[in-house]
mmCIF file of C-alpha atoms in Angstrom:
data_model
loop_
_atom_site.group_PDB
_atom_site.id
_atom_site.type_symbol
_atom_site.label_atom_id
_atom_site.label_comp_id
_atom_site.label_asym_id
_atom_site.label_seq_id
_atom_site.Cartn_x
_atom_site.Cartn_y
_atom_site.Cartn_z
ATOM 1 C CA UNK B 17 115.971 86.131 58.181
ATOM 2 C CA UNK B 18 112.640 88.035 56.583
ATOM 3 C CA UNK B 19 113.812 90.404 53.843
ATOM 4 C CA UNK B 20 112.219 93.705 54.972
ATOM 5 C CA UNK B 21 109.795 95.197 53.461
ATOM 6 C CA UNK B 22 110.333 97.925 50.998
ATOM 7 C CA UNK B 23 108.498 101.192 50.441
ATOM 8 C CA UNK B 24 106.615 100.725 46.842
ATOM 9 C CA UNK B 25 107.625 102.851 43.689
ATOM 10 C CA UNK B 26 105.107 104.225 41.592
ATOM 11 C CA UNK B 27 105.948 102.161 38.399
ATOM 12 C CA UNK B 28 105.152 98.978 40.744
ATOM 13 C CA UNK B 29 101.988 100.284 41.772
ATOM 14 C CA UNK B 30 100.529 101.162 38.474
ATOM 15 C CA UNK B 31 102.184 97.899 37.288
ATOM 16 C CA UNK B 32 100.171 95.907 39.921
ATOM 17 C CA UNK B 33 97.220 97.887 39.310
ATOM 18 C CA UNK B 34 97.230 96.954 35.295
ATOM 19 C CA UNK B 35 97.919 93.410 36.006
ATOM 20 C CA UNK B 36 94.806 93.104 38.772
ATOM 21 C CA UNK B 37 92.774 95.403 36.092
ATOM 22 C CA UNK B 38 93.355 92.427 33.384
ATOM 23 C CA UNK B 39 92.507 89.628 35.571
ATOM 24 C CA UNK B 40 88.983 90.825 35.857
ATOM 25 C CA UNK B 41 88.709 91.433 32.676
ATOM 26 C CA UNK B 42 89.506 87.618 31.275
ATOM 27 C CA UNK B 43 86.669 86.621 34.068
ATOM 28 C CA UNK B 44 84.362 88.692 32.405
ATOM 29 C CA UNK B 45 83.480 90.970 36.007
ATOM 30 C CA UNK B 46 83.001 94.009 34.009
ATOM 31 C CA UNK B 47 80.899 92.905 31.300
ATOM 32 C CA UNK B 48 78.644 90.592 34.112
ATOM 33 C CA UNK B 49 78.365 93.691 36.342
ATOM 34 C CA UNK B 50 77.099 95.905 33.515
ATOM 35 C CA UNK B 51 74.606 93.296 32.092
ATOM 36 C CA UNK B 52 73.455 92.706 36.040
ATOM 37 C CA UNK B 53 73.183 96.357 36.883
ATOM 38 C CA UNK B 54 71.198 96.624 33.513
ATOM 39 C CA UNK B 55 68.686 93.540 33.791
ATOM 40 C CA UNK B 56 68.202 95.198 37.810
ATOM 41 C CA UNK B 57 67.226 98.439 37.005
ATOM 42 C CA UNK B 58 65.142 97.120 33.873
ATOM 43 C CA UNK B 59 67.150 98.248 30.765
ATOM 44 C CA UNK B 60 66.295 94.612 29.668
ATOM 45 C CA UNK B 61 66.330 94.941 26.165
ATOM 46 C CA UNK B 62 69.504 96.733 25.227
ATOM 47 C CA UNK B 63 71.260 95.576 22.100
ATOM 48 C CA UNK B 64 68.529 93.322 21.324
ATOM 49 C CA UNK B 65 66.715 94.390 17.248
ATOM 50 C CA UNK B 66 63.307 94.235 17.888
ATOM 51 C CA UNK B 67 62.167 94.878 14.452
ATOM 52 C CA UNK B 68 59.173 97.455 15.910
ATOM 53 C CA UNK B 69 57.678 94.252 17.647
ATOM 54 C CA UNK B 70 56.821 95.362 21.954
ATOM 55 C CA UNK B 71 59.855 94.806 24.445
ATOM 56 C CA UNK B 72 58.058 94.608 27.545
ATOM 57 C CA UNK B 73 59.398 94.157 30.518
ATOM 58 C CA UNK B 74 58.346 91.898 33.700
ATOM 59 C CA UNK B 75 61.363 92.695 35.862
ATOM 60 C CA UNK B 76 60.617 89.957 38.568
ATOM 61 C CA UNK B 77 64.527 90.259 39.334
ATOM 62 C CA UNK B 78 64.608 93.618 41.313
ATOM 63 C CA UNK B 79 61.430 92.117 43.397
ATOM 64 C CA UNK B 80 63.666 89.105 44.553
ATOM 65 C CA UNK B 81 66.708 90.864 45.366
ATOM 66 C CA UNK B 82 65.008 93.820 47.458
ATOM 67 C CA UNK B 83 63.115 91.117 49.414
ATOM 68 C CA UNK B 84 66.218 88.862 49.983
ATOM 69 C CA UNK B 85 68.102 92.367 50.521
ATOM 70 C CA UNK B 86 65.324 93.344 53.514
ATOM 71 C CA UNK B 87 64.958 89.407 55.182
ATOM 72 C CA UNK B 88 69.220 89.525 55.776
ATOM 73 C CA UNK B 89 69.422 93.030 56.880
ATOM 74 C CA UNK B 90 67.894 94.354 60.330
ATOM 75 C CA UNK B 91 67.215 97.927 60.964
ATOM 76 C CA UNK B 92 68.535 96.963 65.562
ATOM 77 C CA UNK B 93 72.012 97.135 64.498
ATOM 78 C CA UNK B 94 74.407 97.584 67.393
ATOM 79 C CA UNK B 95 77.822 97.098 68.787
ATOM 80 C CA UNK B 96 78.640 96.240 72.682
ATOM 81 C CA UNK B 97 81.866 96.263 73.632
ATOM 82 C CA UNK B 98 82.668 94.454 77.199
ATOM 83 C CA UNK B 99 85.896 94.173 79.189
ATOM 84 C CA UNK B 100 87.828 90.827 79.276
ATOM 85 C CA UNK B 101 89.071 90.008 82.262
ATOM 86 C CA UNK B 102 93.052 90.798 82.965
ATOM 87 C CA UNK B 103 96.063 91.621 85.066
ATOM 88 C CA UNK B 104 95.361 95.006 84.824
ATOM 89 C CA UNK B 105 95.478 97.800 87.891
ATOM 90 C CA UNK B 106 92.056 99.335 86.731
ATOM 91 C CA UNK B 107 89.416 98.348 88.761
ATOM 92 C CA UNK B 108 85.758 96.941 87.756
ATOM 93 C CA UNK B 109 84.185 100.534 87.845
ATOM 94 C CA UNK B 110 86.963 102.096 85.592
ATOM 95 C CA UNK B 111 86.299 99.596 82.779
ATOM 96 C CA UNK B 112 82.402 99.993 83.324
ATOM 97 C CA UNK B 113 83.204 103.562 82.517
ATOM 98 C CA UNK B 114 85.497 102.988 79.875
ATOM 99 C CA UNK B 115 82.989 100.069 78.112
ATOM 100 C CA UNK B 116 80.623 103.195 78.232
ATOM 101 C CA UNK B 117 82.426 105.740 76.419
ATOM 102 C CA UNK B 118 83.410 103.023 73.981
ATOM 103 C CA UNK B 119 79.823 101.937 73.445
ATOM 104 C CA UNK B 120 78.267 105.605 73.023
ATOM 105 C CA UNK B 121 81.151 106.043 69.934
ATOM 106 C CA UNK B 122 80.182 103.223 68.232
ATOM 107 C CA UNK B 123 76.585 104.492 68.340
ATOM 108 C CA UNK B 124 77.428 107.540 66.965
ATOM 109 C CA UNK B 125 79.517 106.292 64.255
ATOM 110 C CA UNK B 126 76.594 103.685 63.047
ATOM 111 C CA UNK B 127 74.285 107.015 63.454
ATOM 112 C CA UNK B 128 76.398 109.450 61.981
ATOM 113 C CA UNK B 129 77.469 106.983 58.807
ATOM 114 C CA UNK B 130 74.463 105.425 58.253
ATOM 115 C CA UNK B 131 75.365 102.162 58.348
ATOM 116 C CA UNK B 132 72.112 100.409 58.628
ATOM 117 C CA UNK B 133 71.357 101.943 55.202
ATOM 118 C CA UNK B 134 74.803 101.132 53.496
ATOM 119 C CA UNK B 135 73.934 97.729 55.000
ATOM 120 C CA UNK B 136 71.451 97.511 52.725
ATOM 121 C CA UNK B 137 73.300 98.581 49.902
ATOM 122 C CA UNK B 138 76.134 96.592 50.837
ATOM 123 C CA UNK B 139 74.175 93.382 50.040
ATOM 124 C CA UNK B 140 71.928 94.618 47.431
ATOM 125 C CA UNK B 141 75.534 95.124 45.244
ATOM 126 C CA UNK B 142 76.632 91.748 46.566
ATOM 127 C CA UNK B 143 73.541 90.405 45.298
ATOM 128 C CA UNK B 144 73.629 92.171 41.778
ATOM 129 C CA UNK B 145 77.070 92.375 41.191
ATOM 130 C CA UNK B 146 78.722 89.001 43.365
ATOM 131 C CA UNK B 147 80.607 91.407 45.869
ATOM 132 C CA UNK B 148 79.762 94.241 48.479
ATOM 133 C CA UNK B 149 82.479 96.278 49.776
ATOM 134 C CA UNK B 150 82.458 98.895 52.624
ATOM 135 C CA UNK B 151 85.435 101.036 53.286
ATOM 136 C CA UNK B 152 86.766 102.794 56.524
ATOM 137 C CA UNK B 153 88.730 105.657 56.516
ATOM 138 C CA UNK B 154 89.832 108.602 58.745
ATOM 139 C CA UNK B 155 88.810 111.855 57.556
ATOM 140 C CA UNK B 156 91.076 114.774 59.580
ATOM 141 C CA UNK B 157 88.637 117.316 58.024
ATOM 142 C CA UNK B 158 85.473 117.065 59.760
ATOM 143 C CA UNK B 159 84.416 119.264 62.704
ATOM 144 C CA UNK B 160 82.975 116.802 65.781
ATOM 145 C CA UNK B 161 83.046 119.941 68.406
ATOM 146 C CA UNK B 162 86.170 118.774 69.866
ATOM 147 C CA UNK B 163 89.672 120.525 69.795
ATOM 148 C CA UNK B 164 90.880 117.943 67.657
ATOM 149 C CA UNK B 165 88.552 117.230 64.069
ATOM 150 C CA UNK B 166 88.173 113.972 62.420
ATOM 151 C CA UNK B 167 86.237 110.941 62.547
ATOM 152 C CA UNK B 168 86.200 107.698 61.038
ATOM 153 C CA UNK B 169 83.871 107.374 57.434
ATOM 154 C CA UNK B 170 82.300 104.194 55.828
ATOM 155 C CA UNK B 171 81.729 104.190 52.375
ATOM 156 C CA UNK B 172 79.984 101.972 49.826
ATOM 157 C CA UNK B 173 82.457 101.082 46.781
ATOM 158 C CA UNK B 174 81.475 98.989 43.746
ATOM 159 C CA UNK B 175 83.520 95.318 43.161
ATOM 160 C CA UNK B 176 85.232 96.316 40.236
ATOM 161 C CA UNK B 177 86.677 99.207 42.409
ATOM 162 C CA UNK B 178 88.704 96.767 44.524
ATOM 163 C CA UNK B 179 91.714 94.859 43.281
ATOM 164 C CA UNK B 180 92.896 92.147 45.316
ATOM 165 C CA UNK B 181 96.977 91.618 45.323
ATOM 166 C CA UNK B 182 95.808 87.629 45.321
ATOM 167 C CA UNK B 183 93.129 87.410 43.174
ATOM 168 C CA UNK B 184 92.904 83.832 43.962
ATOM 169 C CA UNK B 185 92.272 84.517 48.028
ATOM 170 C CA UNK B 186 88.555 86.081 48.968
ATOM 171 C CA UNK B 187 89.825 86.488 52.516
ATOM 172 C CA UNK B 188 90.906 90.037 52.948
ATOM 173 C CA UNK B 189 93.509 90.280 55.490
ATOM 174 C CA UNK B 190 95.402 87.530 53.761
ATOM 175 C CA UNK B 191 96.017 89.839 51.208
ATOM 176 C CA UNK B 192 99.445 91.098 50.312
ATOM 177 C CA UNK B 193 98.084 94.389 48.896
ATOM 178 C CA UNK B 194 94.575 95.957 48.322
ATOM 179 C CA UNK B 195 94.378 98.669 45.240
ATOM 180 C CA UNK B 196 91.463 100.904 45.609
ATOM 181 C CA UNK B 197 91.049 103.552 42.053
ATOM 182 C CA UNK B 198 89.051 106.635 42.319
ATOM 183 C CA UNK B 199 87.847 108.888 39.658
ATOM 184 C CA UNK B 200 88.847 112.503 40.962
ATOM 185 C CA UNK B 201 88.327 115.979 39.513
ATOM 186 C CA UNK B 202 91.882 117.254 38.372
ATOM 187 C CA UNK B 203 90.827 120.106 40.441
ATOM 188 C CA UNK B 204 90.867 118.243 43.565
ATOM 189 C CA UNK B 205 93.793 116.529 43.074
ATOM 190 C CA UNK B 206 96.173 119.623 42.205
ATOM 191 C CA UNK B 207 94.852 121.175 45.366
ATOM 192 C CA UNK B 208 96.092 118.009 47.345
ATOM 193 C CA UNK B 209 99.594 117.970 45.173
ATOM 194 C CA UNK B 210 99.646 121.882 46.708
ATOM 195 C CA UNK B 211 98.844 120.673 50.517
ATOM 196 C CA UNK B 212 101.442 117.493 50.316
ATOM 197 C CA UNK B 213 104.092 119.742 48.610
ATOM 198 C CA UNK B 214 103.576 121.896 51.925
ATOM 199 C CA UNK B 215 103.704 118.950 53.953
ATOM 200 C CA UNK B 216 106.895 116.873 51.733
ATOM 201 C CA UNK B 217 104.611 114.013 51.864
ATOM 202 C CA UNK B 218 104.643 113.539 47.723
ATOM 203 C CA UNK B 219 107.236 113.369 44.775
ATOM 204 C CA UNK B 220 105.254 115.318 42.630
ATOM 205 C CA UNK B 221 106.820 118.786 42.172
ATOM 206 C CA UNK B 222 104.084 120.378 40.126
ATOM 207 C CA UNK B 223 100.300 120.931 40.549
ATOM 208 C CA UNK B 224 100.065 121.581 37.015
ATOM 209 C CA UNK B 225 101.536 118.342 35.851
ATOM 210 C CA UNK B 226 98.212 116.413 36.856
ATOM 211 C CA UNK B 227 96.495 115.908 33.832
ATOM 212 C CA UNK B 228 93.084 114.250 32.773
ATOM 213 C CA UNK B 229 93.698 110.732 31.720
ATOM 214 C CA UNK B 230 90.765 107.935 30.862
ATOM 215 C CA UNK B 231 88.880 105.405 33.241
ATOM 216 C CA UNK B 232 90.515 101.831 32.626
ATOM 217 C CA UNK B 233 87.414 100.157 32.665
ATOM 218 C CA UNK B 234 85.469 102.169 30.223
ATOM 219 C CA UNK B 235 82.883 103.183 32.252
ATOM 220 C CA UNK B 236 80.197 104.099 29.900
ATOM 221 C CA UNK B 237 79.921 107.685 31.960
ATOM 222 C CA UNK B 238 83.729 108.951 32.428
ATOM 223 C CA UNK B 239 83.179 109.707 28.468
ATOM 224 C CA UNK B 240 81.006 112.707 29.178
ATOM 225 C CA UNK B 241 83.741 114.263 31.900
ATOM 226 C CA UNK B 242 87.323 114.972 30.431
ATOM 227 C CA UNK B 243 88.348 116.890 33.712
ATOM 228 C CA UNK B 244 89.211 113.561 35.793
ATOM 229 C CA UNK B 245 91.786 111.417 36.982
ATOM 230 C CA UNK B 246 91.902 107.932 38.433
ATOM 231 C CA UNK B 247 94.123 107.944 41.878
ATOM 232 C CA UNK B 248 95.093 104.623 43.392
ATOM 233 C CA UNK B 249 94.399 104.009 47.444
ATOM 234 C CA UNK B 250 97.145 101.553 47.727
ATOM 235 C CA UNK B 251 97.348 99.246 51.150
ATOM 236 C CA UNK B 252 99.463 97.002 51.974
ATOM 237 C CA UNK B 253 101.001 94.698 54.957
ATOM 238 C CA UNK B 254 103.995 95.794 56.588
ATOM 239 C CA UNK B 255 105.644 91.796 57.317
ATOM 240 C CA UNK B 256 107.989 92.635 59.864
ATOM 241 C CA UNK B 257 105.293 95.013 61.884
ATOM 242 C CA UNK B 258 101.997 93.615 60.694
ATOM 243 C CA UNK B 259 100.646 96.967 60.595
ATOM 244 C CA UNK B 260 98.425 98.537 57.455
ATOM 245 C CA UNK B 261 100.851 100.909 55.336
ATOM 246 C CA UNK B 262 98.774 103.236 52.973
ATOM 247 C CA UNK B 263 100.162 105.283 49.948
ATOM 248 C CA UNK B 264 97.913 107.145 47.118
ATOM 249 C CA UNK B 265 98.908 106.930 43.528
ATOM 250 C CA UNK B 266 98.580 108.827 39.981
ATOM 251 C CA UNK B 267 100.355 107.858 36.573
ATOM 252 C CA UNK B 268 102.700 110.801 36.899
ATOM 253 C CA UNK B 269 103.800 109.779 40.691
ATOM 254 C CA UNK B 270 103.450 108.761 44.019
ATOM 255 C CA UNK B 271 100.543 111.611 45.088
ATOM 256 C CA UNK B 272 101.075 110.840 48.947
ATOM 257 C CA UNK B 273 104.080 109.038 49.947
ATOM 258 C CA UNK B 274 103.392 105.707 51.942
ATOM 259 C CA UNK B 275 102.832 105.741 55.807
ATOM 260 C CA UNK B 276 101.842 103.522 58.393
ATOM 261 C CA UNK B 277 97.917 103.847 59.611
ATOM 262 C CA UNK B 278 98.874 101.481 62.816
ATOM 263 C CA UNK B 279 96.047 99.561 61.889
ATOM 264 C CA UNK B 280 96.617 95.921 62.285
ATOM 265 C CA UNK B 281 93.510 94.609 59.970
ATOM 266 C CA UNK B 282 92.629 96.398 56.081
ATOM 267 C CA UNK B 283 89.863 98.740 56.697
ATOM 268 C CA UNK B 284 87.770 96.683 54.290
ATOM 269 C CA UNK B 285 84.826 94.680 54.447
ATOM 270 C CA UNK B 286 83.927 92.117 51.520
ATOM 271 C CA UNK B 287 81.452 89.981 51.326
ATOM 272 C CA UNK B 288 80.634 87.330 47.854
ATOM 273 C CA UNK B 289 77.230 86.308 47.179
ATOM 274 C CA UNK B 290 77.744 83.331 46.232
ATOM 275 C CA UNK B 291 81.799 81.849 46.658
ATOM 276 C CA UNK B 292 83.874 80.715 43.436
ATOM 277 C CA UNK B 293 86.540 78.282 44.314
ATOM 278 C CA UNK B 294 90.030 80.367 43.564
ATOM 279 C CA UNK B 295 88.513 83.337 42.980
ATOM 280 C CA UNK B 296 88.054 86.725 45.461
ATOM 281 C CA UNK B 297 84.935 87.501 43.181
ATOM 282 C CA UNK B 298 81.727 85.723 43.933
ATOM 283 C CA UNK B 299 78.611 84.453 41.640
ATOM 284 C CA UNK B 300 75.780 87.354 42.197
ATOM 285 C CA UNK B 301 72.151 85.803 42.364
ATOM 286 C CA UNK B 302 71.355 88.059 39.609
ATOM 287 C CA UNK B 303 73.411 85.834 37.136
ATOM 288 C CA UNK B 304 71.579 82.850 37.700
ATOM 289 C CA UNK B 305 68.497 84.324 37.017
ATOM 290 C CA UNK B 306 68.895 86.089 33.978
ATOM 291 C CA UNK B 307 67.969 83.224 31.528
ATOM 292 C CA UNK B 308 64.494 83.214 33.410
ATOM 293 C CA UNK B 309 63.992 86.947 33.035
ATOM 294 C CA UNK B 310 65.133 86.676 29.188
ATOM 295 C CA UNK B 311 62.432 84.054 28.755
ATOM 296 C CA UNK B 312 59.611 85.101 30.725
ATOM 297 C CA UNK B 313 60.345 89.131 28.595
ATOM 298 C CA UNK B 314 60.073 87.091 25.445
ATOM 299 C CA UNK B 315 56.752 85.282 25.753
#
């Protein structure tokens, strides 16, 4: 008989978040991304003692990606949805009717979100970095001029803002659990401490016991903000339902205890540039590249 599955403590979270934090580190993703991001934009010459000789710059590699970038992506992007056929006691009109309301909200959510842009994003950090990730949430908050608020909101995250509970397995709904940290204002988060507490959805008894603490990663811009914290999105796969359980993290607790999304599928897609065998991180075209740029800046 499957051993249920159990609600996750705080301690494991963070614990699981530390050990997928140090497994991109020994590959190096943080250091690659940095260089990449920096050889893209054309800071080509950091680090480097010129001794007053030029450092020009002939950045051919932001040329190639935004041209590979614009022949993949399309700006005609659209979703049909169509009725299978099945025992069912609607009739063929019914589920013409239904197909339409179905169709007209996916237009409106590719409208409303952008997507064709964060399409292009999406592959321009696959292509720089080795990943692109897009995330899809519910946000209860936003006003659509019906009684009830909320609609669904896709976002563009970086790679090393996704933590894979096998970091061995690039497909994502394989996953036993996907970590997603966020850099919030301390603000923020003791406001939602205040709404859960309201709610007895957290085990943190006191807004004032969120404190600032420091990005893992050492992102060269958290140093200039000392009034953040990181908060861990933390999904993972009910076994004995197969639905999507969601819980939000800080290091002093559990921020929003865990509940079930009834989503079947992570509301995550990730795409590699270029695969590694073993490895949920791909090879970015950038990488490849980079001794050409180096030699082509030097002569």
């Amino acid at each position: 008989m499957a051993k249920k599955m159990k609600t996750p403590t705080n301690d494991e979270i963070q614990r699981r978040y530390e050990k997928a934090h140090s497994f991109n580190q020994q590959i190096g993703l943080y250091d690659t991304v940095k260089v990449n991001e920096d050889f893209f934009i054309g800071n080509q010459w950091e680090g480097v003692e010129s001794n007053g000789l030029p450092t020009p710059t002939f950045n051919f590699l932001k040329q190639v990606v935004l041209f590979q970038v614009a022949t993949i992506t399309s700006d005609n992007l659209a979703m049909q949805a169509t009725a299978l056929p099945s025992a069912t006691s609607y009739t063929s009109a019914q589920l013409e009717s239904v197909m339409e309301i179905i169709n007209h909200q996916f237009a409106a959510i590719i409208e409303r979100n952008r997507i064709v842009t964060k399409n292009r994003e999406f592959l321009r950090n696959a292509a720089v970095d080795g990943d692109g990730a897009m995330h899809f949430y519910f946000d209860p908050s936003i006003e659509n001029g019906q009684p009830v608020k909320g609609e669904i909101v896709a976002e563009i995250i970086d790679n090393t803002r996704v933590l894979f509970g096998n970091p061995n397995c690039r497909d994502v709904q394989r996953q036993p659990y996907i970590i997603i940290p966020r850099r919030e204002l301390v603000d923020d988060v003791r406001y939602k401490v205040e709404k859960y507490m309201e709610e007895g959805i957290t085990e943190i008894d006191n807004p004032d016991s969120v404190s600032p603490d420091s990005e893992k990663f050492q992102n060269k811009y958290d140093s200039y903000t000392d009034d953040k914290v990181t908060v861990l999105t933390y999904y993972y796969r009910d076994r004995e339902t197969g639905h999507i359980w969601c819980a939000e993290s800080i290091e002093k607790g559990i921020l929003r205890k865990a509940y079930d999304t009834e989503y079947t599928l992570y509301p995550l897609v990730w795409i590699n540039w270029d695969y590694i065998p073993d490895c949920y991180h791909g090879q970015a075209m950038i990488t490849g590249l980079l001794p050409n740029q180096k030699f082509i800046n030097k002569i």
